[in-house]
Structure formats: structure tokens, C-alpha cells
Amino acid sequence: MSRVLALSVTAKDVVADDVVVLGLEHPGGERLPDWTPGAHIDLVLPGGITRQYSLCGDRWDAHRYRVGVLRKPDGRGGSAYVHDRLRLGDTVGVGRPRNNFPLVPSESYLFFAGGIGITPLLPMIHQAELLGTDWHLVYGGRGRASMAFLDELARYGDRVHLVPEDELGRPDLNAWLDERRDGVKVYCCGPPGLLEAVRIACAHWHPTALRVERFSAREQAPVRDAPFEVVLSRQGKSVVVSPGVTVLDAVRTAGVHVLASCMEGTCGTCETAVVDGVVDHRDALLTDHERATGDCMFPCVSRSCGDRLVLDL
């Protein structure tokens, strides 16, 4: 079964400054693959451009996907194409939903969104409402005009706390996170500054309380600049990874194809099992606990801390 669907653009609406929402449906009206809150899809655009966008529609609507796309002036062309060239009726490739940011059961939820980071949280809020679970959303942005989906969020009343920066400054995280509360899961999506601030504010919470989704991996220097060996255990081969070359590219030169998409450590497509060695994790997906376990890596960005890394390839 193909991993990419050919879907038609059936809606394109401006919902905030520099934000459009796309509706995507099968041209023959066929049912689309199911998804869960926090899932994203790959949008495969002309010219080999592939970008990941969070599903933000109704997960119970089996015939329509919805994604929100923020124009990024300093991006690599994907958002500009969607905003300027994609038209109603056009056909685009859409990868099947994947979820690296799942909503786990909890007594209560505290959601933090910054800008377009509201998109994966919308279905989570809807799910919490269906389950009758307690929740609150703190949603910040430059100003109300730049904050998408305000009309949809208005139905939830005082559970939604809007913090437009031009009116109220930045969200007071300490007011929400100073007191550790067991039984509460904290979900956060948005720009790196917000994610880091929430991470610091949650330092005294239980290690599994906070879950974040990043649009890009954190910038960090490699643990080592020297070459290292990658052993492909199933192939009986090994390859040397030089500085400036990704593990993914080195593995491919050895004749082993690993499916990949974002090349930034954000989508999860290239996840690979680790047999032996210590990984220099540079992705935006794994939790600290998962990194410490060390049984998988994302070779598009992550590297080795030592001289040798053995992969299940």
C-alpha cells in the first residue's frame, strides 16, 4: 500500500495573518486513514518539497483532513508555495498520518501554545472535552490578528486563556507551573523560546509530566567532530561517517535505503533501532527518558558519541 495519497485541495481559508487552513479530501470521496490527536502528515509539493503539518481538524471526519500553514519568510519554500501557488482543486501528495506527540490518558491537561503551535492542540482539546476531562489552554501570540482559530476556541469559555503579547506581554508561566500538580500532563507546542521556558518552569514536575512538539530540532554542537564507524548489523557492512556527513547519507552510500522525509529530526520517518553504541541525539522527538534508553535514533541528524555505532540495518 502506498504511503502517499493523492488528495484534492477542497478548501483554502485565511484564518489569521500569514496563516491559511487547507482542507484535503480524496478526489473519489474515499475514506482517509484514521488519525489520533497530535498526529501530522507530510505534504508532498512539486519540486520535491516535503513538509510536515499537524492535523487540526475533526478526527471523526473520515473523509477530510485539515492543516494550518504559517507563511515562513525565511523558510525553504514550502509555506510560500502553499500560500501563493496552491489553488482549490489542485492535487497534492499527502503522507499517511504519524503521531510523535500523542495525547496520553491523564486526570487533567494543561496546554501551552505559541502561534501556529495551536494546531496539534486543537484535536487534543476536542478529545479532552469528549472525555469530560479537566483542561486549560494558555495561548500566546504576537497579537490577536496573528492568532489562528480564535473563533473556534471561543466556545470553550474561560478554559481558554489568550495572551496577545501586544496587549498582555508574554504568558506568566510561573502562575501556572510554580506548583507541581500530580495527575496533570503539560503539553506545549510553539517557538523554541516558549518550549524552553516551559521546560525550565516544569523542572520540578514529574519527568513524564511535560510533552512538547518542536517544529525544528534544538541547535547544538556535535559531541565529537572526529569520524566514527557505523556497523550495519543485518547487512554485515560498515561505513565511516565523516564530519559534515549525516549518518543517513553515509548509510545510503553503503547501499542501504532508509526512508526519510524532513531531514531535520522532526518527523520521525527515519527512526532506526540501535544495537550498540552511545547516540548523540540531535532530534526534536525523543524524551529525555527515551534518549537515555538509547535503543533508537534518527540518522538524518543524530550522530555517535563514540568511535562505533551498531544499527539494526
PDB file of C-alpha atoms in Angstrom:
ATOM      1  CA  MET A   1       0.000   0.000   0.000  1.00  0.00           C
ATOM      2  CA  SER A   2       1.393   3.383  -0.982  1.00  0.00           C
ATOM      3  CA  ARG A   3       2.489   5.645   1.822  1.00  0.00           C
ATOM      4  CA  VAL A   4       1.455   8.733  -0.172  1.00  0.00           C
ATOM      5  CA  LEU A   5      -2.118   9.629  -1.048  1.00  0.00           C
ATOM      6  CA  ALA A   6      -3.144  11.943  -3.891  1.00  0.00           C
ATOM      7  CA  LEU A   7      -5.651  14.332  -2.303  1.00  0.00           C
ATOM      8  CA  SER A   8      -7.523  17.328  -3.650  1.00  0.00           C
ATOM      9  CA  VAL A   9      -7.439  20.774  -2.069  1.00  0.00           C
ATOM     10  CA  THR A  10     -11.118  21.391  -1.282  1.00  0.00           C
ATOM     11  CA  ALA A  11     -10.706  24.421   0.993  1.00  0.00           C
ATOM     12  CA  LYS A  12      -8.178  27.191   1.460  1.00  0.00           C
ATOM     13  CA  ASP A  13      -9.077  29.825   4.027  1.00  0.00           C
ATOM     14  CA  VAL A  14      -7.131  32.645   5.656  1.00  0.00           C
ATOM     15  CA  VAL A  15      -7.631  32.291   9.427  1.00  0.00           C
ATOM     16  CA  ALA A  16      -5.032  34.770  10.740  1.00  0.00           C
ATOM     17  CA  ASP A  17      -2.207  36.958   9.495  1.00  0.00           C
ATOM     18  CA  ASP A  18       0.047  34.716   7.377  1.00  0.00           C
ATOM     19  CA  VAL A  19      -1.924  31.566   8.262  1.00  0.00           C
ATOM     20  CA  VAL A  20      -4.047  29.569   5.817  1.00  0.00           C
ATOM     21  CA  VAL A  21      -6.008  26.406   6.509  1.00  0.00           C
ATOM     22  CA  LEU A  22      -6.247  23.689   3.875  1.00  0.00           C
ATOM     23  CA  GLY A  23      -8.992  21.108   3.543  1.00  0.00           C
ATOM     24  CA  LEU A  24      -7.816  17.910   1.839  1.00  0.00           C
ATOM     25  CA  GLU A  25     -10.078  15.145   0.506  1.00  0.00           C
ATOM     26  CA  HIS A  26      -9.813  12.085  -1.707  1.00  0.00           C
ATOM     27  CA  PRO A  27     -10.970  13.034  -5.230  1.00  0.00           C
ATOM     28  CA  GLY A  28     -13.140   9.919  -5.319  1.00  0.00           C
ATOM     29  CA  GLY A  29     -14.658  10.507  -1.909  1.00  0.00           C
ATOM     30  CA  GLU A  30     -12.864   7.548  -0.351  1.00  0.00           C
ATOM     31  CA  ARG A  31     -12.301   7.251   3.379  1.00  0.00           C
ATOM     32  CA  LEU A  32      -8.968   8.606   4.612  1.00  0.00           C
ATOM     33  CA  PRO A  33      -6.674   6.789   7.074  1.00  0.00           C
ATOM     34  CA  ASP A  34      -7.610   7.310  10.709  1.00  0.00           C
ATOM     35  CA  TRP A  35      -5.521   9.502  12.982  1.00  0.00           C
ATOM     36  CA  THR A  36      -5.252  10.484  16.631  1.00  0.00           C
ATOM     37  CA  PRO A  37      -4.763  13.882  18.336  1.00  0.00           C
ATOM     38  CA  GLY A  38      -1.192  15.124  17.888  1.00  0.00           C
ATOM     39  CA  ALA A  39      -0.698  13.422  14.507  1.00  0.00           C
ATOM     40  CA  HIS A  40       0.852  15.095  11.490  1.00  0.00           C
ATOM     41  CA  ILE A  41       1.013  14.424   7.770  1.00  0.00           C
ATOM     42  CA  ASP A  42       3.632  15.033   5.098  1.00  0.00           C
ATOM     43  CA  LEU A  43       2.559  17.433   2.381  1.00  0.00           C
ATOM     44  CA  VAL A  44       4.437  16.484  -0.787  1.00  0.00           C
ATOM     45  CA  LEU A  45       4.647  19.535  -3.039  1.00  0.00           C
ATOM     46  CA  PRO A  46       6.068  19.996  -6.558  1.00  0.00           C
ATOM     47  CA  GLY A  47       9.824  20.235  -6.884  1.00  0.00           C
ATOM     48  CA  GLY A  48      10.489  17.542  -4.275  1.00  0.00           C
ATOM     49  CA  ILE A  49       9.415  19.741  -1.358  1.00  0.00           C
ATOM     50  CA  THR A  50       8.058  17.751   1.599  1.00  0.00           C
ATOM     51  CA  ARG A  51       6.841  19.487   4.747  1.00  0.00           C
ATOM     52  CA  GLN A  52       5.125  18.236   7.898  1.00  0.00           C
ATOM     53  CA  TYR A  53       1.913  19.809   9.199  1.00  0.00           C
ATOM     54  CA  SER A  54      -0.172  18.893  12.224  1.00  0.00           C
ATOM     55  CA  LEU A  55      -3.706  17.683  11.627  1.00  0.00           C
ATOM     56  CA  CYS A  56      -6.065  20.161  13.266  1.00  0.00           C
ATOM     57  CA  GLY A  57      -9.494  19.119  12.075  1.00  0.00           C
ATOM     58  CA  ASP A  58     -12.121  16.669  13.303  1.00  0.00           C
ATOM     59  CA  ARG A  59     -10.548  13.239  13.730  1.00  0.00           C
ATOM     60  CA  TRP A  60     -14.033  11.701  13.440  1.00  0.00           C
ATOM     61  CA  ASP A  61     -14.469  13.114   9.928  1.00  0.00           C
ATOM     62  CA  ALA A  62     -13.222  10.153   7.911  1.00  0.00           C
ATOM     63  CA  HIS A  63     -13.213  11.994   4.582  1.00  0.00           C
ATOM     64  CA  ARG A  64     -11.353  15.226   5.265  1.00  0.00           C
ATOM     65  CA  TYR A  65      -8.005  16.331   6.636  1.00  0.00           C
ATOM     66  CA  ARG A  66      -7.326  19.877   7.804  1.00  0.00           C
ATOM     67  CA  VAL A  67      -3.940  21.533   8.321  1.00  0.00           C
ATOM     68  CA  GLY A  68      -2.839  25.053   9.160  1.00  0.00           C
ATOM     69  CA  VAL A  69       0.160  26.534   7.342  1.00  0.00           C
ATOM     70  CA  LEU A  70       2.114  29.547   8.581  1.00  0.00           C
ATOM     71  CA  ARG A  71       3.997  31.542   5.976  1.00  0.00           C
ATOM     72  CA  LYS A  72       7.702  31.464   6.856  1.00  0.00           C
ATOM     73  CA  PRO A  73       9.622  34.253   5.090  1.00  0.00           C
ATOM     74  CA  ASP A  74      12.930  32.580   5.961  1.00  0.00           C
ATOM     75  CA  GLY A  75      11.716  29.064   5.150  1.00  0.00           C
ATOM     76  CA  ARG A  76      12.743  26.725   2.352  1.00  0.00           C
ATOM     77  CA  GLY A  77       9.807  27.368   0.032  1.00  0.00           C
ATOM     78  CA  GLY A  78       7.101  25.005   1.261  1.00  0.00           C
ATOM     79  CA  SER A  79       4.892  27.522   3.037  1.00  0.00           C
ATOM     80  CA  ALA A  80       5.364  30.090   0.273  1.00  0.00           C
ATOM     81  CA  TYR A  81       4.157  27.556  -2.294  1.00  0.00           C
ATOM     82  CA  VAL A  82       1.067  26.746  -0.207  1.00  0.00           C
ATOM     83  CA  HIS A  83       0.222  30.416   0.311  1.00  0.00           C
ATOM     84  CA  ASP A  84       0.985  31.750  -3.155  1.00  0.00           C
ATOM     85  CA  ARG A  85       0.552  28.942  -5.667  1.00  0.00           C
ATOM     86  CA  LEU A  86      -1.635  26.169  -4.300  1.00  0.00           C
ATOM     87  CA  ARG A  87      -5.209  26.503  -5.563  1.00  0.00           C
ATOM     88  CA  LEU A  88      -8.582  24.923  -4.927  1.00  0.00           C
ATOM     89  CA  GLY A  89      -8.857  21.740  -6.944  1.00  0.00           C
ATOM     90  CA  ASP A  90      -5.097  21.143  -7.068  1.00  0.00           C
ATOM     91  CA  THR A  91      -3.840  17.671  -6.217  1.00  0.00           C
ATOM     92  CA  VAL A  92      -1.058  17.211  -3.666  1.00  0.00           C
ATOM     93  CA  GLY A  93       0.699  14.200  -2.242  1.00  0.00           C
ATOM     94  CA  VAL A  94      -0.138  13.527   1.391  1.00  0.00           C
ATOM     95  CA  GLY A  95       1.714  11.066   3.594  1.00  0.00           C
ATOM     96  CA  ARG A  96      -0.244   8.840   5.933  1.00  0.00           C
ATOM     97  CA  PRO A  97      -0.657  10.240   9.456  1.00  0.00           C
ATOM     98  CA  ARG A  98       2.093   9.662  12.015  1.00  0.00           C
ATOM     99  CA  ASN A  99       1.967  10.615  15.677  1.00  0.00           C
ATOM    100  CA  ASN A 100       5.076  11.539  17.641  1.00  0.00           C
ATOM    101  CA  PHE A 101       3.068  13.744  20.025  1.00  0.00           C
ATOM    102  CA  PRO A 102       0.240  11.528  21.314  1.00  0.00           C
ATOM    103  CA  LEU A 103      -2.299  12.563  23.924  1.00  0.00           C
ATOM    104  CA  VAL A 104      -1.851  10.122  26.812  1.00  0.00           C
ATOM    105  CA  PRO A 105      -4.552   9.478  29.450  1.00  0.00           C
ATOM    106  CA  SER A 106      -4.483  11.923  32.352  1.00  0.00           C
ATOM    107  CA  GLU A 107      -6.705  13.301  35.095  1.00  0.00           C
ATOM    108  CA  SER A 108      -6.148  16.815  33.763  1.00  0.00           C
ATOM    109  CA  TYR A 109      -4.314  18.635  30.977  1.00  0.00           C
ATOM    110  CA  LEU A 110      -2.551  21.970  30.751  1.00  0.00           C
ATOM    111  CA  PHE A 111      -1.917  23.084  27.181  1.00  0.00           C
ATOM    112  CA  PHE A 112       0.519  25.824  26.137  1.00  0.00           C
ATOM    113  CA  ALA A 113       0.507  27.091  22.547  1.00  0.00           C
ATOM    114  CA  GLY A 114       2.547  29.752  20.804  1.00  0.00           C
ATOM    115  CA  GLY A 115       1.452  30.969  17.375  1.00  0.00           C
ATOM    116  CA  ILE A 116       0.914  28.160  14.871  1.00  0.00           C
ATOM    117  CA  GLY A 117       1.692  25.724  17.705  1.00  0.00           C
ATOM    118  CA  ILE A 118      -2.033  25.771  18.427  1.00  0.00           C
ATOM    119  CA  THR A 119      -2.681  23.342  15.549  1.00  0.00           C
ATOM    120  CA  PRO A 120      -1.834  19.977  17.190  1.00  0.00           C
ATOM    121  CA  LEU A 121      -3.523  21.065  20.410  1.00  0.00           C
ATOM    122  CA  LEU A 122      -6.953  21.698  18.869  1.00  0.00           C
ATOM    123  CA  PRO A 123      -7.792  17.971  18.427  1.00  0.00           C
ATOM    124  CA  MET A 124      -6.398  17.281  21.923  1.00  0.00           C
ATOM    125  CA  ILE A 125      -8.750  19.835  23.416  1.00  0.00           C
ATOM    126  CA  HIS A 126     -11.644  18.323  21.498  1.00  0.00           C
ATOM    127  CA  GLN A 127     -10.711  14.865  22.777  1.00  0.00           C
ATOM    128  CA  ALA A 128     -10.461  16.089  26.369  1.00  0.00           C
ATOM    129  CA  GLU A 129     -13.891  17.657  26.015  1.00  0.00           C
ATOM    130  CA  LEU A 130     -15.388  14.412  24.688  1.00  0.00           C
ATOM    131  CA  LEU A 131     -13.934  12.529  27.660  1.00  0.00           C
ATOM    132  CA  GLY A 132     -15.090  15.127  30.165  1.00  0.00           C
ATOM    133  CA  THR A 133     -11.512  15.652  31.326  1.00  0.00           C
ATOM    134  CA  ASP A 134     -10.424  18.868  33.031  1.00  0.00           C
ATOM    135  CA  TRP A 135      -8.147  21.069  30.890  1.00  0.00           C
ATOM    136  CA  HIS A 136      -6.920  24.613  30.365  1.00  0.00           C
ATOM    137  CA  LEU A 137      -5.202  26.273  27.401  1.00  0.00           C
ATOM    138  CA  VAL A 138      -2.731  29.161  27.562  1.00  0.00           C
ATOM    139  CA  TYR A 139      -2.369  30.544  24.037  1.00  0.00           C
ATOM    140  CA  GLY A 140       0.121  33.279  23.223  1.00  0.00           C
ATOM    141  CA  GLY A 141       0.892  35.179  20.041  1.00  0.00           C
ATOM    142  CA  ARG A 142       2.185  38.493  18.747  1.00  0.00           C
ATOM    143  CA  GLY A 143      -1.358  39.888  18.608  1.00  0.00           C
ATOM    144  CA  ARG A 144      -4.915  38.681  18.119  1.00  0.00           C
ATOM    145  CA  ALA A 145      -4.674  39.149  14.359  1.00  0.00           C
ATOM    146  CA  SER A 146      -1.841  36.616  14.191  1.00  0.00           C
ATOM    147  CA  MET A 147      -3.551  34.027  16.422  1.00  0.00           C
ATOM    148  CA  ALA A 148      -5.483  31.423  14.439  1.00  0.00           C
ATOM    149  CA  PHE A 149      -8.706  29.644  15.393  1.00  0.00           C
ATOM    150  CA  LEU A 150      -9.875  32.201  17.974  1.00  0.00           C
ATOM    151  CA  ASP A 151     -13.482  31.768  16.839  1.00  0.00           C
ATOM    152  CA  GLU A 152     -13.308  28.013  17.384  1.00  0.00           C
ATOM    153  CA  LEU A 153     -11.719  28.408  20.791  1.00  0.00           C
ATOM    154  CA  ALA A 154     -14.344  30.933  21.952  1.00  0.00           C
ATOM    155  CA  ARG A 155     -16.842  28.108  22.550  1.00  0.00           C
ATOM    156  CA  TYR A 156     -14.729  26.815  25.439  1.00  0.00           C
ATOM    157  CA  GLY A 157     -15.143  29.949  27.532  1.00  0.00           C
ATOM    158  CA  ASP A 158     -12.805  30.569  30.455  1.00  0.00           C
ATOM    159  CA  ARG A 159     -10.837  27.365  29.904  1.00  0.00           C
ATOM    160  CA  VAL A 160      -9.004  29.262  27.165  1.00  0.00           C
ATOM    161  CA  HIS A 161      -6.575  31.961  28.310  1.00  0.00           C
ATOM    162  CA  LEU A 162      -5.488  34.197  25.435  1.00  0.00           C
ATOM    163  CA  VAL A 163      -2.249  36.150  25.886  1.00  0.00           C
ATOM    164  CA  PRO A 164      -1.656  38.501  22.926  1.00  0.00           C
ATOM    165  CA  GLU A 165       1.815  39.915  23.523  1.00  0.00           C
ATOM    166  CA  ASP A 166       0.930  43.409  22.286  1.00  0.00           C
ATOM    167  CA  GLU A 167      -1.794  43.603  24.960  1.00  0.00           C
ATOM    168  CA  LEU A 168      -0.626  41.472  27.888  1.00  0.00           C
ATOM    169  CA  GLY A 169       3.028  40.678  27.339  1.00  0.00           C
ATOM    170  CA  ARG A 170       4.193  37.086  27.462  1.00  0.00           C
ATOM    171  CA  PRO A 171       2.365  34.335  29.367  1.00  0.00           C
ATOM    172  CA  ASP A 172       3.104  34.156  33.088  1.00  0.00           C
ATOM    173  CA  LEU A 173       4.308  30.571  33.166  1.00  0.00           C
ATOM    174  CA  ASN A 174       5.083  30.624  36.879  1.00  0.00           C
ATOM    175  CA  ALA A 175       1.438  31.343  37.638  1.00  0.00           C
ATOM    176  CA  TRP A 176       0.570  28.026  36.025  1.00  0.00           C
ATOM    177  CA  LEU A 177       3.606  25.879  36.756  1.00  0.00           C
ATOM    178  CA  ASP A 178       5.098  27.017  40.077  1.00  0.00           C
ATOM    179  CA  GLU A 179       3.066  24.433  41.963  1.00  0.00           C
ATOM    180  CA  ARG A 180       3.751  20.858  40.906  1.00  0.00           C
ATOM    181  CA  ARG A 181       0.486  19.010  40.389  1.00  0.00           C
ATOM    182  CA  ASP A 182       0.496  15.244  40.094  1.00  0.00           C
ATOM    183  CA  GLY A 183      -2.121  13.878  37.731  1.00  0.00           C
ATOM    184  CA  VAL A 184      -1.640  16.780  35.281  1.00  0.00           C
ATOM    185  CA  LYS A 185       0.011  16.400  31.883  1.00  0.00           C
ATOM    186  CA  VAL A 186       1.541  19.500  30.313  1.00  0.00           C
ATOM    187  CA  TYR A 187       1.527  19.755  26.520  1.00  0.00           C
ATOM    188  CA  CYS A 188       3.380  22.520  24.710  1.00  0.00           C
ATOM    189  CA  CYS A 189       3.898  23.406  21.056  1.00  0.00           C
ATOM    190  CA  GLY A 190       5.289  26.605  19.606  1.00  0.00           C
ATOM    191  CA  PRO A 191       8.507  28.526  19.001  1.00  0.00           C
ATOM    192  CA  PRO A 192      11.757  27.422  20.669  1.00  0.00           C
ATOM    193  CA  GLY A 193      11.678  30.221  23.247  1.00  0.00           C
ATOM    194  CA  LEU A 194       8.310  29.102  24.596  1.00  0.00           C
ATOM    195  CA  LEU A 195       9.308  25.450  24.659  1.00  0.00           C
ATOM    196  CA  GLU A 196      12.481  26.186  26.584  1.00  0.00           C
ATOM    197  CA  ALA A 197      10.677  28.466  29.035  1.00  0.00           C
ATOM    198  CA  VAL A 198       8.038  25.816  29.748  1.00  0.00           C
ATOM    199  CA  ARG A 199      10.741  23.147  30.102  1.00  0.00           C
ATOM    200  CA  ILE A 200      12.547  25.224  32.705  1.00  0.00           C
ATOM    201  CA  ALA A 201       9.313  26.052  34.534  1.00  0.00           C
ATOM    202  CA  CYS A 202       8.463  22.321  34.683  1.00  0.00           C
ATOM    203  CA  ALA A 203      11.889  21.266  36.000  1.00  0.00           C
ATOM    204  CA  HIS A 204      10.410  20.377  39.406  1.00  0.00           C
ATOM    205  CA  TRP A 205       7.469  18.438  37.935  1.00  0.00           C
ATOM    206  CA  HIS A 206       7.487  14.677  37.403  1.00  0.00           C
ATOM    207  CA  PRO A 207       9.847  13.805  34.486  1.00  0.00           C
ATOM    208  CA  THR A 208       6.960  12.411  32.406  1.00  0.00           C
ATOM    209  CA  ALA A 209       4.582  15.337  33.008  1.00  0.00           C
ATOM    210  CA  LEU A 210       5.803  17.530  30.143  1.00  0.00           C
ATOM    211  CA  ARG A 211       5.431  16.664  26.480  1.00  0.00           C
ATOM    212  CA  VAL A 212       6.498  19.044  23.726  1.00  0.00           C
ATOM    213  CA  GLU A 213       6.467  19.143  19.953  1.00  0.00           C
ATOM    214  CA  ARG A 214       9.102  21.137  18.122  1.00  0.00           C
ATOM    215  CA  PHE A 215       8.980  22.446  14.580  1.00  0.00           C
ATOM    216  CA  SER A 216      12.772  22.230  14.445  1.00  0.00           C
ATOM    217  CA  ALA A 217      15.460  20.415  16.410  1.00  0.00           C
ATOM    218  CA  ARG A 218      17.402  22.338  19.040  1.00  0.00           C
ATOM    219  CA  GLU A 219      20.665  23.755  17.729  1.00  0.00           C
ATOM    220  CA  GLN A 220      23.586  22.099  19.469  1.00  0.00           C
ATOM    221  CA  ALA A 221      27.198  21.341  18.683  1.00  0.00           C
ATOM    222  CA  PRO A 222      28.080  17.691  17.938  1.00  0.00           C
ATOM    223  CA  VAL A 223      29.592  15.732  20.807  1.00  0.00           C
ATOM    224  CA  ARG A 224      32.531  14.857  18.553  1.00  0.00           C
ATOM    225  CA  ASP A 225      33.983  16.188  15.312  1.00  0.00           C
ATOM    226  CA  ALA A 226      36.045  13.085  14.507  1.00  0.00           C
ATOM    227  CA  PRO A 227      34.910  10.363  12.076  1.00  0.00           C
ATOM    228  CA  PHE A 228      33.185   7.289  13.513  1.00  0.00           C
ATOM    229  CA  GLU A 229      32.210   3.846  12.271  1.00  0.00           C
ATOM    230  CA  VAL A 230      28.621   2.757  11.716  1.00  0.00           C
ATOM    231  CA  VAL A 231      28.089  -1.010  11.532  1.00  0.00           C
ATOM    232  CA  LEU A 232      25.026  -2.265   9.634  1.00  0.00           C
ATOM    233  CA  SER A 233      24.361  -5.453  11.568  1.00  0.00           C
ATOM    234  CA  ARG A 234      21.922  -7.084   9.166  1.00  0.00           C
ATOM    235  CA  GLN A 235      23.983  -6.263   6.089  1.00  0.00           C
ATOM    236  CA  GLY A 236      27.335  -7.276   7.538  1.00  0.00           C
ATOM    237  CA  LYS A 237      28.744  -3.963   6.354  1.00  0.00           C
ATOM    238  CA  SER A 238      30.305  -0.947   7.984  1.00  0.00           C
ATOM    239  CA  VAL A 239      30.746   2.639   6.839  1.00  0.00           C
ATOM    240  CA  VAL A 240      32.789   5.551   8.135  1.00  0.00           C
ATOM    241  CA  VAL A 241      30.831   8.734   8.841  1.00  0.00           C
ATOM    242  CA  SER A 242      32.932  11.838   8.317  1.00  0.00           C
ATOM    243  CA  PRO A 243      32.304  15.231   9.933  1.00  0.00           C
ATOM    244  CA  GLY A 244      29.709  17.145   7.947  1.00  0.00           C
ATOM    245  CA  VAL A 245      28.125  13.933   6.586  1.00  0.00           C
ATOM    246  CA  THR A 246      24.921  12.615   8.129  1.00  0.00           C
ATOM    247  CA  VAL A 247      24.603   9.015   9.253  1.00  0.00           C
ATOM    248  CA  LEU A 248      21.658   8.725   6.865  1.00  0.00           C
ATOM    249  CA  ASP A 249      23.723   9.794   3.847  1.00  0.00           C
ATOM    250  CA  ALA A 250      26.612   7.529   4.857  1.00  0.00           C
ATOM    251  CA  VAL A 251      24.291   4.540   5.201  1.00  0.00           C
ATOM    252  CA  ARG A 252      22.771   5.248   1.814  1.00  0.00           C
ATOM    253  CA  THR A 253      26.215   5.313   0.191  1.00  0.00           C
ATOM    254  CA  ALA A 254      26.648   1.792   1.573  1.00  0.00           C
ATOM    255  CA  GLY A 255      23.618   0.739  -0.472  1.00  0.00           C
ATOM    256  CA  VAL A 256      21.058   0.656   2.329  1.00  0.00           C
ATOM    257  CA  HIS A 257      17.945   2.735   1.751  1.00  0.00           C
ATOM    258  CA  VAL A 258      16.332   4.274   4.829  1.00  0.00           C
ATOM    259  CA  LEU A 259      13.076   6.118   4.261  1.00  0.00           C
ATOM    260  CA  ALA A 260      13.365   9.768   5.327  1.00  0.00           C
ATOM    261  CA  SER A 261      11.405  12.965   4.923  1.00  0.00           C
ATOM    262  CA  CYS A 262      12.170  16.132   6.905  1.00  0.00           C
ATOM    263  CA  MET A 263      15.970  15.751   7.240  1.00  0.00           C
ATOM    264  CA  GLU A 264      15.682  17.864  10.403  1.00  0.00           C
ATOM    265  CA  GLY A 265      14.872  15.302  13.115  1.00  0.00           C
ATOM    266  CA  THR A 266      11.260  16.419  13.455  1.00  0.00           C
ATOM    267  CA  CYS A 267       9.070  13.965  11.519  1.00  0.00           C
ATOM    268  CA  GLY A 268      10.197  10.543  12.773  1.00  0.00           C
ATOM    269  CA  THR A 269      10.230   8.850   9.361  1.00  0.00           C
ATOM    270  CA  CYS A 270      13.823   7.615   9.529  1.00  0.00           C
ATOM    271  CA  GLU A 271      13.687   6.106  13.044  1.00  0.00           C
ATOM    272  CA  THR A 272      16.282   3.324  13.273  1.00  0.00           C
ATOM    273  CA  ALA A 273      16.936   0.768  16.007  1.00  0.00           C
ATOM    274  CA  VAL A 274      20.318   0.923  17.745  1.00  0.00           C
ATOM    275  CA  VAL A 275      22.026  -2.370  18.639  1.00  0.00           C
ATOM    276  CA  ASP A 276      25.120  -0.982  20.353  1.00  0.00           C
ATOM    277  CA  GLY A 277      26.861   2.315  20.982  1.00  0.00           C
ATOM    278  CA  VAL A 278      26.004   5.675  22.516  1.00  0.00           C
ATOM    279  CA  VAL A 279      23.965   8.039  20.366  1.00  0.00           C
ATOM    280  CA  ASP A 280      24.485  11.791  20.172  1.00  0.00           C
ATOM    281  CA  HIS A 281      20.757  12.558  19.931  1.00  0.00           C
ATOM    282  CA  ARG A 282      20.052  15.721  17.953  1.00  0.00           C
ATOM    283  CA  ASP A 283      16.383  15.245  17.113  1.00  0.00           C
ATOM    284  CA  ALA A 284      13.291  17.076  18.341  1.00  0.00           C
ATOM    285  CA  LEU A 285      11.268  13.935  19.047  1.00  0.00           C
ATOM    286  CA  LEU A 286      12.636  11.778  21.850  1.00  0.00           C
ATOM    287  CA  THR A 287      12.054  12.468  25.535  1.00  0.00           C
ATOM    288  CA  ASP A 288      14.993  12.542  27.937  1.00  0.00           C
ATOM    289  CA  HIS A 289      13.994   9.066  29.136  1.00  0.00           C
ATOM    290  CA  GLU A 290      13.893   7.704  25.583  1.00  0.00           C
ATOM    291  CA  ARG A 291      17.281   9.238  24.843  1.00  0.00           C
ATOM    292  CA  ALA A 292      18.764   7.646  27.950  1.00  0.00           C
ATOM    293  CA  THR A 293      17.366   4.265  26.886  1.00  0.00           C
ATOM    294  CA  GLY A 294      19.390   4.601  23.683  1.00  0.00           C
ATOM    295  CA  ASP A 295      17.639   1.926  21.628  1.00  0.00           C
ATOM    296  CA  CYS A 296      16.749   4.104  18.645  1.00  0.00           C
ATOM    297  CA  MET A 297      17.944   7.165  16.748  1.00  0.00           C
ATOM    298  CA  PHE A 298      17.080   9.436  13.825  1.00  0.00           C
ATOM    299  CA  PRO A 299      20.057   9.197  11.449  1.00  0.00           C
ATOM    300  CA  CYS A 300      19.100  12.289   9.465  1.00  0.00           C
ATOM    301  CA  VAL A 301      20.527  14.416  12.307  1.00  0.00           C
ATOM    302  CA  SER A 302      21.796  12.281  15.199  1.00  0.00           C
ATOM    303  CA  ARG A 303      25.353  11.000  15.423  1.00  0.00           C
ATOM    304  CA  SER A 304      27.631   8.874  17.634  1.00  0.00           C
ATOM    305  CA  CYS A 305      29.268   9.822  20.913  1.00  0.00           C
ATOM    306  CA  GLY A 306      31.943   7.171  20.421  1.00  0.00           C
ATOM    307  CA  ASP A 307      34.071   5.529  17.765  1.00  0.00           C
ATOM    308  CA  ARG A 308      31.488   2.895  16.830  1.00  0.00           C
ATOM    309  CA  LEU A 309      27.727   2.657  16.452  1.00  0.00           C
ATOM    310  CA  VAL A 310      25.858  -0.535  15.527  1.00  0.00           C
ATOM    311  CA  LEU A 311      22.481  -0.122  13.809  1.00  0.00           C
ATOM    312  CA  ASP A 312      19.787  -2.689  13.043  1.00  0.00           C
ATOM    313  CA  LEU A 313      20.059  -2.245   9.305  1.00  0.00           C
TER     314      LEU A 313
END
